[in-house]
mmCIF file of C-alpha atoms and ligand atoms in Angstrom:
data_model
loop_
_atom_site.group_PDB
_atom_site.id
_atom_site.type_symbol
_atom_site.label_atom_id
_atom_site.label_comp_id
_atom_site.label_asym_id
_atom_site.label_seq_id
_atom_site.Cartn_x
_atom_site.Cartn_y
_atom_site.Cartn_z
ATOM 1 C CA UNK A 1 52.450 54.818 -9.619
ATOM 2 C CA UNK A 2 52.409 51.069 -9.610
ATOM 3 C CA UNK A 3 54.861 49.437 -11.976
ATOM 4 C CA UNK A 4 54.447 45.893 -13.204
ATOM 5 C CA UNK A 5 57.981 44.684 -12.751
ATOM 6 C CA UNK A 6 57.689 41.821 -15.232
ATOM 7 C CA UNK A 7 56.455 44.122 -18.012
ATOM 8 C CA UNK A 8 59.038 46.744 -17.113
ATOM 9 C CA UNK A 9 61.813 44.126 -17.191
ATOM 10 C CA UNK A 10 60.713 42.661 -20.521
ATOM 11 C CA UNK A 11 60.574 46.114 -22.087
ATOM 12 C CA UNK A 12 63.955 47.131 -20.701
ATOM 13 C CA UNK A 13 65.852 43.955 -21.598
ATOM 14 C CA UNK A 14 63.850 42.864 -24.645
ATOM 15 C CA UNK A 15 63.527 39.304 -23.365
ATOM 16 C CA UNK A 16 61.087 37.182 -21.470
ATOM 17 C CA UNK A 17 61.329 37.008 -17.684
ATOM 18 C CA UNK A 18 61.637 33.558 -16.101
ATOM 19 C CA UNK A 19 60.881 34.050 -12.387
ATOM 20 C CA UNK A 20 59.836 36.816 -10.070
ATOM 21 C CA UNK A 21 60.623 36.766 -6.368
ATOM 22 C CA UNK A 22 59.317 39.044 -3.669
ATOM 23 C CA UNK A 23 60.827 39.581 -0.219
ATOM 24 C CA UNK A 24 59.412 41.949 2.399
ATOM 25 C CA UNK A 25 61.100 44.387 4.718
ATOM 26 C CA UNK A 26 60.690 43.700 8.413
ATOM 27 C CA UNK A 27 59.834 45.379 11.670
ATOM 28 C CA UNK A 28 61.650 44.467 14.816
ATOM 29 C CA UNK A 29 58.764 44.723 17.265
ATOM 30 C CA UNK A 30 60.673 43.840 20.427
ATOM 31 C CA UNK A 31 64.029 42.237 21.150
ATOM 32 C CA UNK A 32 66.751 44.700 20.254
ATOM 33 C CA UNK A 33 70.217 43.309 19.528
ATOM 34 C CA UNK A 34 69.207 39.966 20.961
ATOM 35 C CA UNK A 35 69.551 37.970 17.734
ATOM 36 C CA UNK A 36 73.348 37.713 17.693
ATOM 37 C CA UNK A 37 73.189 36.934 21.413
ATOM 38 C CA UNK A 38 71.196 33.799 20.590
ATOM 39 C CA UNK A 39 68.088 35.312 22.137
ATOM 40 C CA UNK A 40 64.472 36.057 21.298
ATOM 41 C CA UNK A 41 62.782 38.584 19.031
ATOM 42 C CA UNK A 42 59.191 39.429 18.175
ATOM 43 C CA UNK A 43 59.244 40.594 14.579
ATOM 44 C CA UNK A 44 57.025 40.931 11.546
ATOM 45 C CA UNK A 45 57.296 41.118 7.786
ATOM 46 C CA UNK A 46 55.697 44.222 6.291
ATOM 47 C CA UNK A 47 53.868 44.680 3.023
ATOM 48 C CA UNK A 48 56.672 46.920 1.742
ATOM 49 C CA UNK A 49 58.807 44.556 -0.303
ATOM 50 C CA UNK A 50 61.468 44.135 -2.941
ATOM 51 C CA UNK A 51 60.620 42.347 -6.152
ATOM 52 C CA UNK A 52 63.363 40.675 -8.164
ATOM 53 C CA UNK A 53 62.646 39.480 -11.677
ATOM 54 C CA UNK A 54 65.191 37.332 -13.439
ATOM 55 C CA UNK A 55 66.015 35.691 -16.775
ATOM 56 C CA UNK A 56 69.067 33.694 -17.810
ATOM 57 C CA UNK A 57 71.807 35.367 -19.884
ATOM 58 C CA UNK A 58 74.676 34.119 -22.054
ATOM 59 C CA UNK A 59 78.315 34.363 -20.953
ATOM 60 C CA UNK A 60 79.460 35.702 -17.584
ATOM 61 C CA UNK A 61 78.053 39.219 -17.519
ATOM 62 C CA UNK A 62 75.081 40.019 -15.290
ATOM 63 C CA UNK A 63 72.955 43.137 -15.705
ATOM 64 C CA UNK A 64 70.512 44.495 -13.155
ATOM 65 C CA UNK A 65 68.174 47.434 -13.480
ATOM 66 C CA UNK A 66 66.698 49.159 -10.438
ATOM 67 C CA UNK A 67 63.278 50.506 -11.426
ATOM 68 C CA UNK A 68 62.942 52.608 -8.260
ATOM 69 C CA UNK A 69 66.271 54.402 -8.549
ATOM 70 C CA UNK A 70 66.255 54.250 -12.365
ATOM 71 C CA UNK A 71 69.817 53.088 -12.503
ATOM 72 C CA UNK A 72 71.642 49.969 -13.549
ATOM 73 C CA UNK A 73 74.545 47.822 -12.423
ATOM 74 C CA UNK A 74 76.661 45.314 -14.296
ATOM 75 C CA UNK A 75 79.259 42.854 -13.171
ATOM 76 C CA UNK A 76 81.220 39.878 -14.365
ATOM 77 C CA UNK A 77 80.686 36.686 -12.407
ATOM 78 C CA UNK A 78 84.463 36.145 -12.336
ATOM 79 C CA UNK A 79 85.168 39.522 -10.803
ATOM 80 C CA UNK A 80 83.015 39.875 -7.709
ATOM 81 C CA UNK A 81 85.225 38.613 -4.910
ATOM 82 C CA UNK A 82 85.280 42.102 -3.343
ATOM 83 C CA UNK A 83 82.462 44.648 -2.992
ATOM 84 C CA UNK A 84 82.722 47.957 -4.826
ATOM 85 C CA UNK A 85 82.182 51.085 -2.685
ATOM 86 C CA UNK A 86 78.651 52.507 -2.468
ATOM 87 C CA UNK A 87 77.161 49.989 -4.884
ATOM 88 C CA UNK A 88 73.729 48.493 -4.137
ATOM 89 C CA UNK A 89 74.508 45.499 -6.335
ATOM 90 C CA UNK A 90 76.978 44.409 -3.610
ATOM 91 C CA UNK A 91 74.017 42.783 -1.854
ATOM 92 C CA UNK A 92 73.420 40.651 -4.938
ATOM 93 C CA UNK A 93 77.080 39.932 -5.651
ATOM 94 C CA UNK A 94 77.472 39.008 -1.999
ATOM 95 C CA UNK A 95 74.760 36.356 -2.341
ATOM 96 C CA UNK A 96 76.649 34.822 -5.290
ATOM 97 C CA UNK A 97 79.898 34.829 -3.306
ATOM 98 C CA UNK A 98 78.209 33.231 -0.288
ATOM 99 C CA UNK A 99 76.673 30.544 -2.512
ATOM 100 C CA UNK A 100 80.080 29.833 -4.063
ATOM 101 C CA UNK A 101 81.477 29.265 -0.549
ATOM 102 C CA UNK A 102 78.843 26.568 -0.182
ATOM 103 C CA UNK A 103 79.969 24.987 -3.451
ATOM 104 C CA UNK A 104 77.012 26.399 -5.416
ATOM 105 C CA UNK A 105 77.789 28.091 -8.727
ATOM 106 C CA UNK A 106 75.293 30.132 -10.702
ATOM 107 C CA UNK A 107 75.275 31.317 -14.319
ATOM 108 C CA UNK A 108 74.803 34.757 -15.824
ATOM 109 C CA UNK A 109 71.455 36.525 -15.572
ATOM 110 C CA UNK A 110 69.616 39.744 -16.284
ATOM 111 C CA UNK A 111 67.436 41.064 -13.506
ATOM 112 C CA UNK A 112 65.155 43.905 -12.584
ATOM 113 C CA UNK A 113 64.423 45.072 -9.065
ATOM 114 C CA UNK A 114 61.691 47.225 -7.666
ATOM 115 C CA UNK A 115 61.421 48.002 -3.989
ATOM 116 C CA UNK A 116 58.999 49.823 -1.747
ATOM 117 C CA UNK A 117 61.086 49.250 1.391
ATOM 118 C CA UNK A 118 62.474 52.592 2.641
ATOM 119 C CA UNK A 119 66.266 52.700 2.269
ATOM 120 C CA UNK A 120 68.654 52.821 5.250
ATOM 121 C CA UNK A 121 65.746 53.315 7.620
ATOM 122 C CA UNK A 122 65.705 50.209 9.791
ATOM 123 C CA UNK A 123 63.199 48.171 7.808
ATOM 124 C CA UNK A 124 65.877 45.940 6.290
ATOM 125 C CA UNK A 125 65.930 47.015 2.684
ATOM 126 C CA UNK A 126 69.236 45.194 2.267
ATOM 127 C CA UNK A 127 67.895 41.904 3.656
ATOM 128 C CA UNK A 128 64.848 42.221 1.389
ATOM 129 C CA UNK A 129 67.162 42.551 -1.605
ATOM 130 C CA UNK A 130 69.358 39.635 -0.512
ATOM 131 C CA UNK A 131 66.375 37.381 0.082
ATOM 132 C CA UNK A 132 64.577 38.377 -3.130
ATOM 133 C CA UNK A 133 67.750 37.708 -5.157
ATOM 134 C CA UNK A 134 68.285 34.429 -3.292
ATOM 135 C CA UNK A 135 64.776 33.176 -3.988
ATOM 136 C CA UNK A 136 65.065 34.142 -7.672
ATOM 137 C CA UNK A 137 68.406 32.302 -7.916
ATOM 138 C CA UNK A 138 66.945 29.268 -6.143
ATOM 139 C CA UNK A 139 64.451 28.773 -8.994
ATOM 140 C CA UNK A 140 66.526 29.832 -11.969
ATOM 141 C CA UNK A 141 69.549 27.752 -10.931
ATOM 142 C CA UNK A 142 67.727 24.935 -9.138
ATOM 143 C CA UNK A 143 69.333 25.478 -5.748
ATOM 144 C CA UNK A 144 67.915 23.481 -2.885
ATOM 145 C CA UNK A 145 68.646 25.095 0.453
ATOM 146 C CA UNK A 146 66.516 25.079 3.604
ATOM 147 C CA UNK A 147 64.855 28.432 4.303
ATOM 148 C CA UNK A 148 67.026 28.889 7.411
ATOM 149 C CA UNK A 149 70.096 28.439 5.231
ATOM 150 C CA UNK A 150 68.908 31.103 2.818
ATOM 151 C CA UNK A 151 68.673 33.406 5.835
ATOM 152 C CA UNK A 152 72.272 32.440 6.681
ATOM 153 C CA UNK A 153 73.357 33.230 3.122
ATOM 154 C CA UNK A 154 71.943 36.754 3.531
ATOM 155 C CA UNK A 155 73.569 37.126 6.934
ATOM 156 C CA UNK A 156 76.840 35.945 5.368
ATOM 157 C CA UNK A 157 76.558 38.757 2.814
ATOM 158 C CA UNK A 158 76.310 41.301 5.642
ATOM 159 C CA UNK A 159 78.965 39.690 7.861
ATOM 160 C CA UNK A 160 81.569 38.732 5.294
ATOM 161 C CA UNK A 161 80.982 40.854 2.204
ATOM 162 C CA UNK A 162 79.742 44.104 3.750
ATOM 163 C CA UNK A 163 81.522 43.872 7.117
ATOM 164 C CA UNK A 164 78.463 44.266 9.351
ATOM 165 C CA UNK A 165 78.458 41.680 12.117
ATOM 166 C CA UNK A 166 74.668 41.486 12.195
ATOM 167 C CA UNK A 167 72.520 38.593 13.377
ATOM 168 C CA UNK A 168 69.906 36.619 11.483
ATOM 169 C CA UNK A 169 66.852 38.682 12.350
ATOM 170 C CA UNK A 170 66.394 40.632 9.134
ATOM 171 C CA UNK A 171 66.675 37.816 6.609
ATOM 172 C CA UNK A 172 64.863 35.394 8.906
ATOM 173 C CA UNK A 173 61.876 37.725 9.346
ATOM 174 C CA UNK A 174 61.755 38.490 5.629
ATOM 175 C CA UNK A 175 61.551 34.755 4.931
ATOM 176 C CA UNK A 176 59.351 33.517 7.793
ATOM 177 C CA UNK A 177 56.931 36.434 8.300
ATOM 178 C CA UNK A 178 53.206 35.615 8.579
ATOM 179 C CA UNK A 179 50.311 37.810 7.524
ATOM 180 C CA UNK A 180 48.765 39.800 10.397
ATOM 181 C CA UNK A 181 51.061 38.102 12.894
ATOM 182 C CA UNK A 182 54.165 38.686 14.865
ATOM 183 C CA UNK A 183 56.648 35.861 14.843
ATOM 184 C CA UNK A 184 58.447 34.890 18.018
ATOM 185 C CA UNK A 185 61.930 33.903 16.867
ATOM 186 C CA UNK A 186 64.492 31.899 18.786
ATOM 187 C CA UNK A 187 67.988 32.624 17.507
ATOM 188 C CA UNK A 188 69.679 29.793 19.317
ATOM 189 C CA UNK A 189 67.690 27.125 17.562
ATOM 190 C CA UNK A 190 67.042 29.426 14.589
ATOM 191 C CA UNK A 191 63.339 28.787 14.446
ATOM 192 C CA UNK A 192 59.950 30.408 14.815
ATOM 193 C CA UNK A 193 58.651 29.383 18.247
ATOM 194 C CA UNK A 194 55.211 30.785 17.734
ATOM 195 C CA UNK A 195 53.150 33.159 15.635
ATOM 196 C CA UNK A 196 51.200 35.723 17.636
ATOM 197 C CA UNK A 197 48.301 37.581 15.992
ATOM 198 C CA UNK A 198 48.611 41.374 15.860
ATOM 199 C CA UNK A 199 46.207 42.511 18.596
ATOM 200 C CA UNK A 200 42.781 43.144 17.131
ATOM 201 C CA UNK A 201 42.078 46.837 16.585
ATOM 202 C CA UNK A 202 45.750 47.869 16.765
ATOM 203 C CA UNK A 203 48.408 48.483 14.184
ATOM 204 C CA UNK A 204 52.040 49.501 13.974
ATOM 205 C CA UNK A 205 52.924 52.932 12.733
ATOM 206 C CA UNK A 206 56.468 53.625 11.626
ATOM 207 C CA UNK A 207 57.928 57.040 12.358
ATOM 208 C CA UNK A 208 60.916 57.398 10.073
ATOM 209 C CA UNK A 209 63.279 59.934 11.622
ATOM 210 C CA UNK A 210 64.938 60.283 8.206
ATOM 211 C CA UNK A 211 68.277 60.099 10.002
ATOM 212 C CA UNK A 212 70.046 57.646 7.739
ATOM 213 C CA UNK A 213 71.613 54.905 9.738
ATOM 214 C CA UNK A 214 74.528 53.288 8.018
ATOM 215 C CA UNK A 215 75.131 50.392 10.374
ATOM 216 C CA UNK A 216 78.454 49.455 8.795
ATOM 217 C CA UNK A 217 79.836 52.850 9.760
ATOM 218 C CA UNK A 218 77.974 53.021 13.078
ATOM 219 C CA UNK A 219 78.905 51.474 16.405
ATOM 220 C CA UNK A 220 76.950 48.305 15.653
ATOM 221 C CA UNK A 221 80.002 46.047 15.564
ATOM 222 C CA UNK A 222 81.326 47.627 18.764
ATOM 223 C CA UNK A 223 78.040 46.811 20.500
ATOM 224 C CA UNK A 224 78.346 43.211 19.421
ATOM 225 C CA UNK A 225 81.933 43.058 20.666
ATOM 226 C CA UNK A 226 80.789 44.502 24.029
ATOM 227 C CA UNK A 227 78.185 41.747 24.370
ATOM 228 C CA UNK A 228 80.824 39.109 23.660
ATOM 229 C CA UNK A 229 83.219 40.637 26.201
ATOM 230 C CA UNK A 230 80.445 40.631 28.809
ATOM 231 C CA UNK A 231 79.939 36.901 28.171
ATOM 232 C CA UNK A 232 83.664 36.306 28.711
ATOM 233 C CA UNK A 233 83.341 37.980 32.135
ATOM 234 C CA UNK A 234 80.232 35.997 33.063
ATOM 235 C CA UNK A 235 81.900 32.724 32.069
ATOM 236 C CA UNK A 236 84.461 33.189 34.844
ATOM 237 C CA UNK A 237 81.682 32.601 37.325
ATOM 238 C CA UNK A 238 79.251 30.618 35.192
ATOM 239 C CA UNK A 239 81.340 28.529 32.754
ATOM 240 C CA UNK A 240 78.207 26.934 31.293
ATOM 241 C CA UNK A 241 77.058 30.250 29.806
ATOM 242 C CA UNK A 242 77.404 30.355 26.024
ATOM 243 C CA UNK A 243 75.694 33.625 25.172
ATOM 244 C CA UNK A 244 73.723 36.420 26.864
ATOM 245 C CA UNK A 245 70.629 34.350 26.144
ATOM 246 C CA UNK A 246 71.669 32.117 29.068
ATOM 247 C CA UNK A 247 71.969 34.985 31.525
ATOM 248 C CA UNK A 248 69.416 36.464 33.931
ATOM 249 C CA UNK A 249 69.688 39.972 35.375
ATOM 250 C CA UNK A 250 70.595 38.465 38.770
ATOM 251 C CA UNK A 251 73.423 36.429 37.250
ATOM 252 C CA UNK A 252 74.626 39.462 35.316
ATOM 253 C CA UNK A 253 74.601 41.641 38.428
ATOM 254 C CA UNK A 254 76.600 39.077 40.340
ATOM 255 C CA UNK A 255 79.287 39.299 37.646
ATOM 256 C CA UNK A 256 79.388 43.076 37.404
ATOM 257 C CA UNK A 257 82.938 43.262 38.740
ATOM 258 C CA UNK A 258 84.135 40.744 36.214
ATOM 259 C CA UNK A 259 83.601 43.046 33.267
ATOM 260 C CA UNK A 260 84.039 46.532 31.955
ATOM 261 C CA UNK A 261 81.331 49.013 33.098
ATOM 262 C CA UNK A 262 80.196 49.805 29.572
ATOM 263 C CA UNK A 263 80.036 46.130 28.592
ATOM 264 C CA UNK A 264 77.870 45.555 31.657
ATOM 265 C CA UNK A 265 75.386 48.192 30.506
ATOM 266 C CA UNK A 266 75.254 46.712 27.001
ATOM 267 C CA UNK A 267 74.567 43.300 28.495
ATOM 268 C CA UNK A 268 71.813 44.763 30.724
ATOM 269 C CA UNK A 269 70.011 45.897 27.574
ATOM 270 C CA UNK A 270 70.179 42.522 25.880
ATOM 271 C CA UNK A 271 69.235 40.539 28.992
ATOM 272 C CA UNK A 272 66.363 42.975 29.623
ATOM 273 C CA UNK A 273 65.199 42.692 26.030
ATOM 274 C CA UNK A 274 65.044 38.899 26.160
ATOM 275 C CA UNK A 275 62.950 39.184 29.320
ATOM 276 C CA UNK A 276 60.701 41.817 27.764
ATOM 277 C CA UNK A 277 60.090 39.666 24.682
ATOM 278 C CA UNK A 278 58.917 36.813 26.876
ATOM 279 C CA UNK A 279 56.724 39.131 28.962
ATOM 280 C CA UNK A 280 55.280 40.628 25.775
ATOM 281 C CA UNK A 281 54.400 37.236 24.407
ATOM 282 C CA UNK A 282 52.514 36.442 27.641
ATOM 283 C CA UNK A 283 50.824 39.840 27.678
ATOM 284 C CA UNK A 284 49.628 39.342 24.109
ATOM 285 C CA UNK A 285 48.394 35.878 24.932
ATOM 286 C CA UNK A 286 46.277 37.382 27.725
ATOM 287 C CA UNK A 287 45.119 40.297 25.585
ATOM 288 C CA UNK A 288 46.938 42.763 27.840
ATOM 289 C CA UNK A 289 47.780 45.349 25.211
ATOM 290 C CA UNK A 290 48.580 48.056 27.775
ATOM 291 C CA UNK A 291 51.334 45.896 29.222
ATOM 292 C CA UNK A 292 52.650 45.163 25.728
ATOM 293 C CA UNK A 293 52.820 48.903 25.023
ATOM 294 C CA UNK A 294 54.589 49.553 28.310
ATOM 295 C CA UNK A 295 57.254 47.020 27.387
ATOM 296 C CA UNK A 296 57.889 48.880 24.127
ATOM 297 C CA UNK A 297 58.504 52.112 26.039
ATOM 298 C CA UNK A 298 60.769 50.265 28.479
ATOM 299 C CA UNK A 299 62.777 48.866 25.605
ATOM 300 C CA UNK A 300 63.403 52.356 24.289
ATOM 301 C CA UNK A 301 64.410 53.628 27.719
ATOM 302 C CA UNK A 302 66.955 50.824 27.901
ATOM 303 C CA UNK A 303 68.275 51.715 24.435
ATOM 304 C CA UNK A 304 68.891 55.219 25.752
ATOM 305 C CA UNK A 305 70.499 54.407 29.060
ATOM 306 C CA UNK A 306 72.078 50.995 28.573
ATOM 307 C CA UNK A 307 72.764 50.352 24.915
ATOM 308 C CA UNK A 308 73.204 53.957 23.758
ATOM 309 C CA UNK A 309 71.951 53.188 20.265
ATOM 310 C CA UNK A 310 69.311 55.898 20.140
ATOM 311 C CA UNK A 311 69.636 59.513 18.992
ATOM 312 C CA UNK A 312 67.809 62.773 19.776
ATOM 313 C CA UNK A 313 65.464 62.396 16.813
ATOM 314 C CA UNK A 314 64.333 58.910 17.859
ATOM 315 C CA UNK A 315 63.994 60.010 21.487
ATOM 316 C CA UNK A 316 61.847 62.952 20.415
ATOM 317 C CA UNK A 317 59.505 60.647 18.470
ATOM 318 C CA UNK A 318 59.122 58.295 21.421
ATOM 319 C CA UNK A 319 58.497 61.190 23.825
ATOM 320 C CA UNK A 320 55.824 62.569 21.476
ATOM 321 C CA UNK A 321 54.237 59.136 21.304
ATOM 322 C CA UNK A 322 53.586 59.378 25.049
ATOM 323 C CA UNK A 323 51.562 62.557 24.548
ATOM 324 C CA UNK A 324 49.383 61.608 21.569
ATOM 325 C CA UNK A 325 46.173 59.714 22.388
ATOM 326 C CA UNK A 326 45.772 56.297 20.841
ATOM 327 C CA UNK A 327 49.396 55.228 21.215
ATOM 328 C CA UNK A 328 50.188 52.521 23.744
ATOM 329 C CA UNK A 329 53.902 52.194 23.260
ATOM 330 C CA UNK A 330 56.809 53.148 21.023
ATOM 331 C CA UNK A 331 60.510 52.397 20.630
ATOM 332 C CA UNK A 332 63.340 52.521 18.189
ATOM 333 C CA UNK A 333 63.343 49.499 15.921
ATOM 334 C CA UNK A 334 66.314 47.790 14.298
ATOM 335 C CA UNK A 335 69.985 48.574 14.736
ATOM 336 C CA UNK A 336 69.377 52.104 15.986
ATOM 337 C CA UNK A 337 71.672 55.146 15.594
ATOM 338 C CA UNK A 338 68.942 56.705 13.413
ATOM 339 C CA UNK A 339 66.308 55.008 11.302
ATOM 340 C CA UNK A 340 62.821 54.351 12.569
ATOM 341 C CA UNK A 341 60.608 54.162 15.611
ATOM 342 C CA UNK A 342 57.580 51.883 15.790
ATOM 343 C CA UNK A 343 54.370 52.941 17.503
ATOM 344 C CA UNK A 344 51.617 50.625 18.676
ATOM 345 C CA UNK A 345 48.483 52.579 17.810
ATOM 346 C CA UNK A 346 44.708 52.063 17.856
ATOM 347 C CA UNK A 347 43.795 51.312 14.264
ATOM 348 C CA UNK A 348 40.764 53.600 14.330
ATOM 349 C CA UNK A 349 42.941 56.676 14.970
ATOM 350 C CA UNK A 350 46.055 55.646 13.048
ATOM 351 C CA UNK A 351 45.639 58.258 10.285
ATOM 352 C CA UNK A 352 45.153 61.144 12.690
ATOM 353 C CA UNK A 353 47.954 59.792 14.899
ATOM 354 C CA UNK A 354 50.350 60.069 11.942
ATOM 355 C CA UNK A 355 49.291 63.655 11.260
ATOM 356 C CA UNK A 356 49.672 64.608 14.914
ATOM 357 C CA UNK A 357 53.085 62.970 15.177
ATOM 358 C CA UNK A 358 54.369 64.715 12.048
ATOM 359 C CA UNK A 359 53.014 68.096 13.116
ATOM 360 C CA UNK A 360 54.317 67.856 16.667
ATOM 361 C CA UNK A 361 57.747 66.724 15.445
ATOM 362 C CA UNK A 362 57.923 69.610 12.978
ATOM 363 C CA UNK A 363 56.955 72.090 15.701
ATOM 364 C CA UNK A 364 59.599 70.748 18.089
ATOM 365 C CA UNK A 365 62.491 70.258 15.705
ATOM 366 C CA UNK A 366 61.686 72.170 12.526
ATOM 367 C CA UNK A 367 62.309 68.918 10.643
ATOM 368 C CA UNK A 368 60.016 66.573 8.740
ATOM 369 C CA UNK A 369 59.499 62.875 9.243
ATOM 370 C CA UNK A 370 57.659 60.227 7.266
ATOM 371 C CA UNK A 371 55.067 57.932 8.768
ATOM 372 C CA UNK A 372 53.833 54.588 7.478
ATOM 373 C CA UNK A 373 50.831 52.644 8.734
ATOM 374 C CA UNK A 374 52.204 49.163 8.324
ATOM 375 C CA UNK A 375 50.333 46.147 7.210
ATOM 376 C CA UNK A 376 51.908 42.902 8.260
ATOM 377 C CA UNK A 377 52.405 40.485 5.399
ATOM 378 C CA UNK A 378 53.748 37.069 4.548
ATOM 379 C CA UNK A 379 57.365 36.137 4.103
ATOM 380 C CA UNK A 380 59.259 35.846 0.822
ATOM 381 C CA UNK A 381 57.986 33.919 -2.194
ATOM 382 C CA UNK A 382 58.936 33.221 -5.783
ATOM 383 C CA UNK A 383 56.917 32.263 -8.804
ATOM 384 C CA UNK A 384 57.427 31.340 -12.403
ATOM 385 C CA UNK A 385 56.504 33.946 -14.996
ATOM 386 C CA UNK A 386 54.031 32.290 -17.367
HETATM 387 C C1 LIG B 1 70.027 45.161 12.606
HETATM 388 C C2 LIG B 1 70.701 43.821 12.374
HETATM 389 C C3 LIG B 1 69.934 42.692 13.047
HETATM 390 C C4 LIG B 1 69.662 42.997 14.514
HETATM 391 C C5 LIG B 1 69.109 44.403 14.684
HETATM 392 C C6 LIG B 1 69.028 44.825 16.126
HETATM 393 O O1 LIG B 1 68.778 45.185 11.986
HETATM 394 O O2 LIG B 1 70.822 43.578 10.992
HETATM 395 O O3 LIG B 1 70.634 41.472 12.906
HETATM 396 O O4 LIG B 1 70.821 42.807 15.276
HETATM 397 O O5 LIG B 1 69.885 45.370 13.991
HETATM 398 O O6 LIG B 1 68.166 43.997 16.833
#
């Protein structure tokens, strides 16, 4: 059922909507846990998105209705300094708190949200909500921030309000995505280096393991700490190194004794991922799709053995991918510890690929998964409601 969010909002709140923003979820195509190491990622915005419709309100009370979950949230602008447990409106309150830190104050509002981004799956439903709210606020309250800074606001929500020490990938991809393209992001300079067309005749299929990954409660922050400790070790020999982005495998190996064994493995993953992203970009430039697919499988293997952010369900999906014709590569995508795998699949067989993957997974595990044939869309936008 498709819901017109503006009509739904106006009916629910009995007032006219002012602006409607839309921010997509994202797929991390290659470059796992490289963003907070100032490295490279190939990512894409998907057509699954969160819409956020907004109108001004009197006083200090804000009301938000979620048309997917059919539930509402309310808060007072003067009482949002701390998140409330298990409350999706934290991602919106967090944006307001982050703006306040930058000296930007907003007024009360009523809002409606409607999302098609799967929740807690690894497609960045929270970033989509942060960015959609941000873009709606930018119009309603006349806030002028560079797009990169809006991404930082969303990251600030995760880092400071929610306690997840994530990088910029999710918000950045939701903002800068390009239709039918992958974006090659550089997280040292925080910019898109290049847009790379999705190879003709291929598409990305998501295999959602349905294992909910709550990154705040997972080992995500520990992984980040490991990467930082590895850098401390490397600096003893190479003082010029600022982040794992500056490190080659040879340099890392020469510093193995200067760090904890586990931290070394974590660093191997990140250094390998940066290298794989660069190789993938070249492969795509030369139309070498086989090589691109191989790099996806290699990334997953490194998640298993070096970064230990996979799980049996994700491993099963990637193993099955190797046996089903039409798939060139697959890997876990996003933080890991559950969530989704992405599969590079020939477009012509994508439907039957999904059926085969679901059936084979059910036979092996007795459990069900969801698949999505993704279309790659543009980044976030906002428009006035006329
Ligand atoms: C999550 C984080 C991102 C990034 C990925 C892993 O999606 O929010 O910042 O670190 O994991 O690449």
